[in-house]
Each structure stands twice: as C-alpha cells, then as structure tokens.
Amino acid sequence: MLLLGVGLVPLTTGKSVAQGMKDMRGMENSKPAASATAKATGTVTALNAADRKVTLDHGAIPAIKWPPMKMEFAVAPNVDLSKVTTGEKVDFTLSGSGSSYTVQSITPAK
C-alpha cells in the first residue's frame, strides 16, 4: 500500500514478491569472478615480513585495469621477503580477483 495524502492506495503489479524472485533462481550458483594474474613494477614503501605483507607504490597495471597507486598486499607463503628492502624498485606478480590480490613473486627490478 502507498500512503498518499491521508488515504491509502493499494499498489499491485500482478506478481507477488515471491513470484518476482523466481527470476533470480540460479544466482546462488553463480561463479565468483575468475582469478587473474598480472605483472607489474613498483617501489617497496613498507615491508612487514612477520605478517607477510608488503606495501607497494606501483604504476598502472593494465592486465587488471588498475591505475597507479600505493597499497598493501598479502604475500604468498613461498615468497622470500628477505631479498627485498624498503625503498627498492621491484618487479612483482599478483594473482587474485576484484580488489583482493596476493603477491606471488617479488624480485629486484632489472
């Protein structure tokens, strides 16, 4: 019902809410966005080896449609963080989807 002025006016669409919802069946089985891998170059601005995190100030990453930015990433367990230092320019590989990416490799830039 819709309140107009001081009277109530019934609104009908010819479908109940439950009937309208049946058009969304199958959405619960939708697959999440596919994982992507991307290579990039950036500068290490912070390094937290104990928590396996690195902050990178990186250039644009066209493969995942990201502009240049500075952000913190989780680092995969197999990545040796002892080979990089704060302030160093590095080449790195990311994998993930959406805004959740993990550093899969990181080496001093060539």
JSON list of C-alpha atoms in Angstrom, two decimals:
[
{"chain": "A", "resi": 1, "resn": "MET", "atom": "CA", "xyz": [0.00, 0.00, 0.00]},
{"chain": "A", "resi": 2, "resn": "LEU", "atom": "CA", "xyz": [1.11, 3.53, -0.68]},
{"chain": "A", "resi": 3, "resn": "LEU", "atom": "CA", "xyz": [0.27, 6.43, 1.58]},
{"chain": "A", "resi": 4, "resn": "LEU", "atom": "CA", "xyz": [-0.93, 9.42, -0.45]},
{"chain": "A", "resi": 5, "resn": "GLY", "atom": "CA", "xyz": [-2.13, 12.41, 1.48]},
{"chain": "A", "resi": 6, "resn": "VAL", "atom": "CA", "xyz": [-4.41, 10.96, 4.11]},
{"chain": "A", "resi": 7, "resn": "GLY", "atom": "CA", "xyz": [-5.67, 7.90, 2.22]},
{"chain": "A", "resi": 8, "resn": "LEU", "atom": "CA", "xyz": [-4.18, 4.53, 1.41]},
{"chain": "A", "resi": 9, "resn": "VAL", "atom": "CA", "xyz": [-3.98, 3.42, -2.20]},
{"chain": "A", "resi": 10, "resn": "PRO", "atom": "CA", "xyz": [-3.22, -0.26, -2.93]},
{"chain": "A", "resi": 11, "resn": "LEU", "atom": "CA", "xyz": [-0.41, -0.84, -5.42]},
{"chain": "A", "resi": 12, "resn": "THR", "atom": "CA", "xyz": [-0.47, -4.03, -7.44]},
{"chain": "A", "resi": 13, "resn": "THR", "atom": "CA", "xyz": [1.87, -5.29, -10.10]},
{"chain": "A", "resi": 14, "resn": "GLY", "atom": "CA", "xyz": [0.11, -8.54, -10.91]},
{"chain": "A", "resi": 15, "resn": "LYS", "atom": "CA", "xyz": [3.00, -10.50, -9.31]},
{"chain": "A", "resi": 16, "resn": "SER", "atom": "CA", "xyz": [3.67, -11.29, -5.73]},
{"chain": "A", "resi": 17, "resn": "VAL", "atom": "CA", "xyz": [7.17, -10.68, -4.42]},
{"chain": "A", "resi": 18, "resn": "ALA", "atom": "CA", "xyz": [7.82, -14.41, -4.28]},
{"chain": "A", "resi": 19, "resn": "GLN", "atom": "CA", "xyz": [6.83, -14.81, -7.92]},
{"chain": "A", "resi": 20, "resn": "GLY", "atom": "CA", "xyz": [9.13, -11.95, -8.92]},
{"chain": "A", "resi": 21, "resn": "MET", "atom": "CA", "xyz": [12.03, -13.53, -7.05]},
{"chain": "A", "resi": 22, "resn": "LYS", "atom": "CA", "xyz": [11.85, -16.76, -9.03]},
{"chain": "A", "resi": 23, "resn": "ASP", "atom": "CA", "xyz": [13.52, -14.92, -11.92]},
{"chain": "A", "resi": 24, "resn": "MET", "atom": "CA", "xyz": [16.70, -14.86, -9.83]},
{"chain": "A", "resi": 25, "resn": "ARG", "atom": "CA", "xyz": [16.96, -18.63, -9.44]},
{"chain": "A", "resi": 26, "resn": "GLY", "atom": "CA", "xyz": [20.42, -19.88, -10.25]},
{"chain": "A", "resi": 27, "resn": "MET", "atom": "CA", "xyz": [22.15, -16.81, -8.88]},
{"chain": "A", "resi": 28, "resn": "GLU", "atom": "CA", "xyz": [23.19, -18.79, -5.81]},
{"chain": "A", "resi": 29, "resn": "ASN", "atom": "CA", "xyz": [25.26, -20.98, -8.14]},
{"chain": "A", "resi": 30, "resn": "SER", "atom": "CA", "xyz": [26.96, -18.06, -9.88]},
{"chain": "A", "resi": 31, "resn": "LYS", "atom": "CA", "xyz": [30.70, -18.44, -10.06]},
{"chain": "A", "resi": 32, "resn": "PRO", "atom": "CA", "xyz": [32.86, -15.74, -8.46]},
{"chain": "A", "resi": 33, "resn": "ALA", "atom": "CA", "xyz": [34.92, -13.56, -10.77]},
{"chain": "A", "resi": 34, "resn": "ALA", "atom": "CA", "xyz": [37.74, -15.50, -12.39]},
{"chain": "A", "resi": 35, "resn": "SER", "atom": "CA", "xyz": [41.14, -15.16, -10.82]},
{"chain": "A", "resi": 36, "resn": "ALA", "atom": "CA", "xyz": [43.62, -13.06, -12.77]},
{"chain": "A", "resi": 37, "resn": "THR", "atom": "CA", "xyz": [47.40, -12.84, -12.79]},
{"chain": "A", "resi": 38, "resn": "ALA", "atom": "CA", "xyz": [49.27, -9.64, -13.53]},
{"chain": "A", "resi": 39, "resn": "LYS", "atom": "CA", "xyz": [52.89, -8.48, -13.62]},
{"chain": "A", "resi": 40, "resn": "ALA", "atom": "CA", "xyz": [53.92, -5.01, -12.52]},
{"chain": "A", "resi": 41, "resn": "THR", "atom": "CA", "xyz": [56.75, -2.82, -11.27]},
{"chain": "A", "resi": 42, "resn": "GLY", "atom": "CA", "xyz": [56.75, -0.67, -8.17]},
{"chain": "A", "resi": 43, "resn": "THR", "atom": "CA", "xyz": [58.66, 0.60, -5.17]},
{"chain": "A", "resi": 44, "resn": "VAL", "atom": "CA", "xyz": [58.55, -1.09, -1.76]},
{"chain": "A", "resi": 45, "resn": "THR", "atom": "CA", "xyz": [57.37, 1.57, 0.69]},
{"chain": "A", "resi": 46, "resn": "ALA", "atom": "CA", "xyz": [56.84, -0.72, 3.69]},
{"chain": "A", "resi": 47, "resn": "LEU", "atom": "CA", "xyz": [57.71, -4.31, 4.49]},
{"chain": "A", "resi": 48, "resn": "ASN", "atom": "CA", "xyz": [56.28, -6.46, 7.29]},
{"chain": "A", "resi": 49, "resn": "ALA", "atom": "CA", "xyz": [57.92, -9.86, 6.95]},
{"chain": "A", "resi": 50, "resn": "ALA", "atom": "CA", "xyz": [56.39, -11.15, 10.20]},
{"chain": "A", "resi": 51, "resn": "ASP", "atom": "CA", "xyz": [52.84, -10.59, 8.92]},
{"chain": "A", "resi": 52, "resn": "ARG", "atom": "CA", "xyz": [53.77, -11.40, 5.29]},
{"chain": "A", "resi": 53, "resn": "LYS", "atom": "CA", "xyz": [52.68, -8.01, 3.95]},
{"chain": "A", "resi": 54, "resn": "VAL", "atom": "CA", "xyz": [54.32, -5.54, 1.61]},
{"chain": "A", "resi": 55, "resn": "THR", "atom": "CA", "xyz": [53.24, -2.03, 0.63]},
{"chain": "A", "resi": 56, "resn": "LEU", "atom": "CA", "xyz": [53.98, -1.16, -2.98]},
{"chain": "A", "resi": 57, "resn": "ASP", "atom": "CA", "xyz": [53.76, 2.15, -4.81]},
{"chain": "A", "resi": 58, "resn": "HIS", "atom": "CA", "xyz": [53.13, 0.74, -8.28]},
{"chain": "A", "resi": 59, "resn": "GLY", "atom": "CA", "xyz": [52.46, 2.03, -11.76]},
{"chain": "A", "resi": 60, "resn": "ALA", "atom": "CA", "xyz": [49.35, 1.23, -13.77]},
{"chain": "A", "resi": 61, "resn": "ILE", "atom": "CA", "xyz": [48.55, -2.47, -14.12]},
{"chain": "A", "resi": 62, "resn": "PRO", "atom": "CA", "xyz": [46.60, -2.75, -17.38]},
{"chain": "A", "resi": 63, "resn": "ALA", "atom": "CA", "xyz": [46.02, -6.52, -17.06]},
{"chain": "A", "resi": 64, "resn": "ILE", "atom": "CA", "xyz": [43.67, -5.91, -14.12]},
{"chain": "A", "resi": 65, "resn": "LYS", "atom": "CA", "xyz": [42.65, -2.36, -15.08]},
{"chain": "A", "resi": 66, "resn": "TRP", "atom": "CA", "xyz": [44.27, -0.67, -12.08]},
{"chain": "A", "resi": 67, "resn": "PRO", "atom": "CA", "xyz": [45.64, 2.87, -12.14]},
{"chain": "A", "resi": 68, "resn": "PRO", "atom": "CA", "xyz": [48.93, 3.73, -10.43]},
{"chain": "A", "resi": 69, "resn": "MET", "atom": "CA", "xyz": [48.53, 3.61, -6.64]},
{"chain": "A", "resi": 70, "resn": "LYS", "atom": "CA", "xyz": [50.13, 2.73, -3.33]},
{"chain": "A", "resi": 71, "resn": "MET", "atom": "CA", "xyz": [48.67, -0.22, -1.47]},
{"chain": "A", "resi": 72, "resn": "GLU", "atom": "CA", "xyz": [49.42, -3.06, 0.91]},
{"chain": "A", "resi": 73, "resn": "PHE", "atom": "CA", "xyz": [49.34, -6.65, -0.32]},
{"chain": "A", "resi": 74, "resn": "ALA", "atom": "CA", "xyz": [49.42, -10.02, 1.37]},
{"chain": "A", "resi": 75, "resn": "VAL", "atom": "CA", "xyz": [52.41, -12.09, 0.27]},
{"chain": "A", "resi": 76, "resn": "ALA", "atom": "CA", "xyz": [52.20, -15.79, -0.63]},
{"chain": "A", "resi": 77, "resn": "PRO", "atom": "CA", "xyz": [53.99, -18.14, 1.79]},
{"chain": "A", "resi": 78, "resn": "ASN", "atom": "CA", "xyz": [56.53, -19.28, -0.82]},
{"chain": "A", "resi": 79, "resn": "VAL", "atom": "CA", "xyz": [57.83, -15.73, -1.48]},
{"chain": "A", "resi": 80, "resn": "ASP", "atom": "CA", "xyz": [61.22, -14.93, 0.12]},
{"chain": "A", "resi": 81, "resn": "LEU", "atom": "CA", "xyz": [60.84, -11.42, 1.53]},
{"chain": "A", "resi": 82, "resn": "SER", "atom": "CA", "xyz": [64.47, -11.33, 2.71]},
{"chain": "A", "resi": 83, "resn": "LYS", "atom": "CA", "xyz": [65.50, -10.48, -0.84]},
{"chain": "A", "resi": 84, "resn": "VAL", "atom": "CA", "xyz": [63.70, -7.11, -0.93]},
{"chain": "A", "resi": 85, "resn": "THR", "atom": "CA", "xyz": [64.14, -3.93, 1.07]},
{"chain": "A", "resi": 86, "resn": "THR", "atom": "CA", "xyz": [62.15, -0.77, 1.70]},
{"chain": "A", "resi": 87, "resn": "GLY", "atom": "CA", "xyz": [62.82, 1.85, -0.98]},
{"chain": "A", "resi": 88, "resn": "GLU", "atom": "CA", "xyz": [63.81, -0.77, -3.57]},
{"chain": "A", "resi": 89, "resn": "LYS", "atom": "CA", "xyz": [62.24, -0.86, -7.03]},
{"chain": "A", "resi": 90, "resn": "VAL", "atom": "CA", "xyz": [60.81, -4.34, -7.69]},
{"chain": "A", "resi": 91, "resn": "ASP", "atom": "CA", "xyz": [59.09, -6.45, -10.31]},
{"chain": "A", "resi": 92, "resn": "PHE", "atom": "CA", "xyz": [56.20, -8.43, -8.88]},
{"chain": "A", "resi": 93, "resn": "THR", "atom": "CA", "xyz": [53.39, -10.76, -9.87]},
{"chain": "A", "resi": 94, "resn": "LEU", "atom": "CA", "xyz": [49.90, -10.64, -8.39]},
{"chain": "A", "resi": 95, "resn": "SER", "atom": "CA", "xyz": [47.07, -13.13, -8.50]},
{"chain": "A", "resi": 96, "resn": "GLY", "atom": "CA", "xyz": [43.51, -12.74, -7.30]},
{"chain": "A", "resi": 97, "resn": "SER", "atom": "CA", "xyz": [40.29, -11.01, -8.28]},
{"chain": "A", "resi": 98, "resn": "GLY", "atom": "CA", "xyz": [38.31, -7.86, -7.53]},
{"chain": "A", "resi": 99, "resn": "SER", "atom": "CA", "xyz": [40.31, -5.84, -5.05]},
{"chain": "A", "resi": 100, "resn": "SER", "atom": "CA", "xyz": [41.89, -8.87, -3.36]},
{"chain": "A", "resi": 101, "resn": "TYR", "atom": "CA", "xyz": [45.29, -9.73, -4.81]},
{"chain": "A", "resi": 102, "resn": "THR", "atom": "CA", "xyz": [48.28, -11.57, -3.34]},
{"chain": "A", "resi": 103, "resn": "VAL", "atom": "CA", "xyz": [51.93, -11.11, -4.29]},
{"chain": "A", "resi": 104, "resn": "GLN", "atom": "CA", "xyz": [53.07, -14.40, -5.85]},
{"chain": "A", "resi": 105, "resn": "SER", "atom": "CA", "xyz": [56.61, -13.28, -6.71]},
{"chain": "A", "resi": 106, "resn": "ILE", "atom": "CA", "xyz": [58.75, -10.23, -5.99]},
{"chain": "A", "resi": 107, "resn": "THR", "atom": "CA", "xyz": [62.31, -9.55, -7.19]},
{"chain": "A", "resi": 108, "resn": "PRO", "atom": "CA", "xyz": [64.56, -6.51, -7.52]},
{"chain": "A", "resi": 109, "resn": "ALA", "atom": "CA", "xyz": [63.71, -4.70, -10.79]},
{"chain": "A", "resi": 110, "resn": "LYS", "atom": "CA", "xyz": [66.08, -5.33, -13.66]}
]
